[in-house]
Amino acid sequence: MLRSAILGAAALALSAPAIAGTFVFETANPVSDRHVIAESVVWTCEDTKCFGELDRKKASVRICKKIAKEVGVITALRNDKSELTADELEACRSAAKS
């Protein structure tokens, strides 16, 4: 019985999604609110830099566009494993809030 419970717990742990990682985005202009909600995350902002926990492995243009709709032009989006390139940031600009 105990063995079955341990095996079941191990299987569940292995099938669970990756744990959220800290992402950082930077904006062209200071963010007016201390807290911004974008991509279903509450981001904590100071001046032009914002931090949030996002359940993704790497930065993407899709994430960037969703954030840009809320805060404007994004100049950087990264976590400890990835960062958007200049071309990807340019693709993100089309979604930026005016």
CSV table of C-alpha atoms in Angstrom, one decimal:
chain,number,residue,atom,x,y,z
A,1,MET,CA,0.0,0.0,0.0
A,2,LEU,CA,2.7,2.5,1.0
A,3,ARG,CA,4.7,1.5,-2.1
A,4,SER,CA,1.7,2.3,-4.3
A,5,ALA,CA,1.3,5.7,-2.7
A,6,ILE,CA,4.9,6.5,-3.2
A,7,LEU,CA,4.9,5.4,-6.8
A,8,GLY,CA,1.7,7.4,-7.4
A,9,ALA,CA,3.2,10.5,-5.8
A,10,ALA,CA,6.3,10.2,-7.9
A,11,ALA,CA,4.3,9.8,-11.1
A,12,LEU,CA,2.3,12.9,-10.3
A,13,ALA,CA,5.4,14.9,-9.5
A,14,LEU,CA,7.0,14.0,-12.8
A,15,SER,CA,3.9,14.8,-14.8
A,16,ALA,CA,3.4,18.2,-13.1
A,17,PRO,CA,4.2,21.4,-15.1
A,18,ALA,CA,7.6,23.1,-14.6
A,19,ILE,CA,7.8,25.4,-11.6
A,20,ALA,CA,7.4,29.1,-12.4
A,21,GLY,CA,10.6,31.1,-13.0
A,22,THR,CA,11.4,34.7,-12.5
A,23,PHE,CA,11.1,36.9,-15.6
A,24,VAL,CA,12.2,40.5,-16.0
A,25,PHE,CA,11.0,42.9,-18.6
A,26,GLU,CA,12.2,46.5,-19.2
A,27,THR,CA,10.3,49.3,-20.9
A,28,ALA,CA,11.2,52.3,-22.9
A,29,ASN,CA,9.4,54.6,-20.5
A,30,PRO,CA,8.8,54.3,-16.7
A,31,VAL,CA,5.8,52.2,-15.8
A,32,SER,CA,3.2,54.3,-14.0
A,33,ASP,CA,1.9,51.6,-11.7
A,34,ARG,CA,3.9,49.7,-9.1
A,35,HIS,CA,1.9,46.5,-10.0
A,36,VAL,CA,0.9,45.5,-13.5
A,37,ILE,CA,-1.2,42.5,-14.5
A,38,ALA,CA,-0.2,41.0,-17.8
A,39,GLU,CA,0.0,37.4,-19.0
A,40,SER,CA,-2.0,36.4,-15.9
A,41,VAL,CA,0.9,37.5,-13.7
A,42,VAL,CA,1.2,40.4,-11.2
A,43,TRP,CA,4.4,42.1,-12.1
A,44,THR,CA,6.2,44.3,-9.6
A,45,CYS,CA,7.7,47.4,-11.3
A,46,GLU,CA,10.2,50.0,-10.4
A,47,ASP,CA,10.8,52.7,-12.9
A,48,THR,CA,11.4,50.8,-16.2
A,49,LYS,CA,12.1,47.3,-14.8
A,50,CYS,CA,9.4,44.8,-13.8
A,51,PHE,CA,9.7,41.3,-12.2
A,52,GLY,CA,7.2,38.5,-12.1
A,53,GLU,CA,6.9,34.7,-11.7
A,54,LEU,CA,5.8,33.1,-15.0
A,55,ASP,CA,5.2,29.4,-15.6
A,56,ARG,CA,7.2,29.3,-18.8
A,57,LYS,CA,10.7,28.0,-19.5
A,58,LYS,CA,11.8,30.8,-21.8
A,59,ALA,CA,11.0,34.2,-23.1
A,60,SER,CA,8.9,34.5,-26.2
A,61,VAL,CA,7.5,37.1,-28.6
A,62,ARG,CA,4.0,36.0,-27.6
A,63,ILE,CA,4.6,36.8,-23.9
A,64,CYS,CA,6.2,40.1,-24.9
A,65,LYS,CA,3.2,41.2,-27.0
A,66,LYS,CA,0.8,40.4,-24.1
A,67,ILE,CA,2.9,42.5,-21.7
A,68,ALA,CA,3.4,45.3,-24.3
A,69,LYS,CA,-0.4,45.7,-24.6
A,70,GLU,CA,-0.5,46.7,-21.0
A,71,VAL,CA,2.7,48.8,-20.5
A,72,GLY,CA,4.0,50.0,-23.9
A,73,VAL,CA,7.3,49.3,-25.7
A,74,ILE,CA,9.3,46.5,-24.2
A,75,THR,CA,13.1,46.9,-24.5
A,76,ALA,CA,14.1,43.6,-22.9
A,77,LEU,CA,12.4,40.3,-21.8
A,78,ARG,CA,14.4,37.6,-20.1
A,79,ASN,CA,14.8,35.0,-17.5
A,80,ASP,CA,17.8,33.0,-16.3
A,81,LYS,CA,17.6,30.7,-19.3
A,82,SER,CA,16.7,33.0,-22.3
A,83,GLU,CA,16.4,36.5,-23.6
A,84,LEU,CA,14.6,38.0,-26.6
A,85,THR,CA,16.8,39.1,-29.4
A,86,ALA,CA,16.7,42.5,-31.1
A,87,ASP,CA,14.6,41.1,-33.9
A,88,GLU,CA,12.2,39.4,-31.5
A,89,LEU,CA,11.8,42.7,-29.6
A,90,GLU,CA,11.1,44.5,-32.9
A,91,ALA,CA,8.3,42.0,-33.6
A,92,CYS,CA,6.9,42.7,-30.2
A,93,ARG,CA,6.7,46.5,-30.8
A,94,SER,CA,3.6,46.1,-33.0
A,95,ALA,CA,1.5,45.2,-29.9
A,96,ALA,CA,2.8,48.0,-27.7
A,97,LYS,CA,0.2,50.2,-26.0
A,98,SER,CA,0.3,53.8,-27.3
